[in-house]
């Protein structure tokens, strides 16, 4: 006889057991319960458990049913919404021979390990690109690669009839509801009439417009003067993009938005004068959302003055300013001028012919690719220097790093908060964990961090994406492809 009675018994038992387990999994109240932690949202803090089922938060309360559920003990920790970084550049073309240091795999891996569960990278339309074609290409690059959830913003640099008249309205209707435009970078910038035309499409179709405010003509004038005087080291990047260049463009962007009657987002504000323009525009009744970034709190133009061209590591636009402007940015975070704290992660390797030290960039600041890495250090920087110093409270921290991003870009309340029905995107923080930043411990594709050697207190230790543990006790356990594209 081929089968023994014992083998048949074993098969029947196995089938019954797995049916029982499947059914009990379906009827279990929770698949995972996080207990013992202090939950903090943008609105409130409370000691409570979080019950998770099918990737969503289904219960918040005391002593939740743990029958059959996995558990995470968060005693002594803070349980926060996973960070949302709504200003991240990945896999973007960045000039001839230049390659961005992060693709969707390494960039989102780094983001995750810094306590983020959603990032919003850009789909960059270059001057001759068809917008839909380029968007399809970005989807191809991201598909199956991400460790966090993602959603794209569209960068428009070719405001022709096809883009503004056809593709953009159709894409906005499909959920690509945020657009970035540049007032600088010769190859990408829009002039005033092009800005007005793009703003008008955003207004008509209900999209959110993000603006990079620096006056390209003024920069060009200063660059020419610097070159004529052979002032071409990395520090010239800061002196050719002074505050007046950003303040004027901020004022102009706000005024053009006022003409069109369009709410706008002013991204990566670096100084007090630009912040003041934003407050004044709000005073006139304009709806403005404003963003600042870690580099404007932690770095100054002196960092660009490094020996051996090391200053190239800090070249980004707008450039870091001075300690007075750092204080003005802190003030803006504290008083509500800024709604968003994003990384503007835009990584290039330093010691690479495809990065900061490309053959031309190693001789003249003009050819150093603009941008610095920071997606993994954004949250620990604001936690350490903002929350742990008492400048902002934990609820404001959550608003600045998660909730306001979700609200601004149409992801709320699925993302950005801890509420019943929201995705279980959570970061469990040890508020007292002290770590010194070393690039060797980070997870991006660059070869340096601008914050090397800085000691920060307060780090995420465990991160969950839609209920799945992705980082556990500081170790990456999630997989490439666990992150999905978020339709808005
Ligand atoms: O220098 C920067 N910020 N590079 C990224 C592109 C941008 O302007 O946001
Ligand atoms: Zn920008
Ligand atoms: Zn940027």
JSON list of C-alpha atoms in Angstrom, two decimals, residues 24 27-35 49-53 58-71:
[
{"chain": "A", "resi": 24, "resn": "UNK", "atom": "CA", "xyz": [-8.76, 32.44, 12.90]},
{"chain": "A", "resi": 27, "resn": "UNK", "atom": "CA", "xyz": [-11.53, 36.61, 12.58]},
{"chain": "A", "resi": 28, "resn": "UNK", "atom": "CA", "xyz": [-8.68, 37.80, 14.84]},
{"chain": "A", "resi": 29, "resn": "UNK", "atom": "CA", "xyz": [-9.30, 41.31, 16.12]},
{"chain": "A", "resi": 30, "resn": "UNK", "atom": "CA", "xyz": [-5.71, 42.32, 15.46]},
{"chain": "A", "resi": 31, "resn": "UNK", "atom": "CA", "xyz": [-2.78, 40.92, 13.55]},
{"chain": "A", "resi": 32, "resn": "UNK", "atom": "CA", "xyz": [-0.39, 43.12, 15.50]},
{"chain": "A", "resi": 33, "resn": "UNK", "atom": "CA", "xyz": [-0.68, 45.13, 18.70]},
{"chain": "A", "resi": 34, "resn": "UNK", "atom": "CA", "xyz": [1.81, 47.80, 19.73]},
{"chain": "A", "resi": 35, "resn": "UNK", "atom": "CA", "xyz": [1.51, 48.34, 23.46]},
{"chain": "A", "resi": 49, "resn": "UNK", "atom": "CA", "xyz": [-2.15, 50.55, 22.42]},
{"chain": "A", "resi": 50, "resn": "UNK", "atom": "CA", "xyz": [-2.51, 50.44, 18.64]},
{"chain": "A", "resi": 51, "resn": "UNK", "atom": "CA", "xyz": [-4.28, 47.48, 17.05]},
{"chain": "A", "resi": 52, "resn": "UNK", "atom": "CA", "xyz": [-3.43, 46.74, 13.43]},
{"chain": "A", "resi": 53, "resn": "UNK", "atom": "CA", "xyz": [-5.27, 44.50, 11.00]},
{"chain": "A", "resi": 58, "resn": "UNK", "atom": "CA", "xyz": [-8.26, 49.39, 13.52]},
{"chain": "A", "resi": 59, "resn": "UNK", "atom": "CA", "xyz": [-8.14, 50.17, 17.25]},
{"chain": "A", "resi": 60, "resn": "UNK", "atom": "CA", "xyz": [-6.56, 52.65, 19.60]},
{"chain": "A", "resi": 61, "resn": "UNK", "atom": "CA", "xyz": [-7.18, 52.02, 23.27]},
{"chain": "A", "resi": 62, "resn": "UNK", "atom": "CA", "xyz": [-6.12, 50.53, 26.57]},
{"chain": "A", "resi": 63, "resn": "UNK", "atom": "CA", "xyz": [-5.44, 46.78, 26.92]},
{"chain": "A", "resi": 64, "resn": "UNK", "atom": "CA", "xyz": [-6.41, 45.85, 23.35]},
{"chain": "A", "resi": 65, "resn": "UNK", "atom": "CA", "xyz": [-7.14, 42.22, 22.53]},
{"chain": "A", "resi": 66, "resn": "UNK", "atom": "CA", "xyz": [-3.85, 40.50, 21.74]},
{"chain": "A", "resi": 67, "resn": "UNK", "atom": "CA", "xyz": [-5.26, 36.99, 21.20]},
{"chain": "A", "resi": 68, "resn": "UNK", "atom": "CA", "xyz": [-3.21, 35.36, 18.46]},
{"chain": "A", "resi": 69, "resn": "UNK", "atom": "CA", "xyz": [-1.66, 38.70, 17.50]},
{"chain": "A", "resi": 70, "resn": "UNK", "atom": "CA", "xyz": [2.00, 39.56, 17.21]},
{"chain": "A", "resi": 71, "resn": "UNK", "atom": "CA", "xyz": [3.01, 42.19, 19.72]}
]
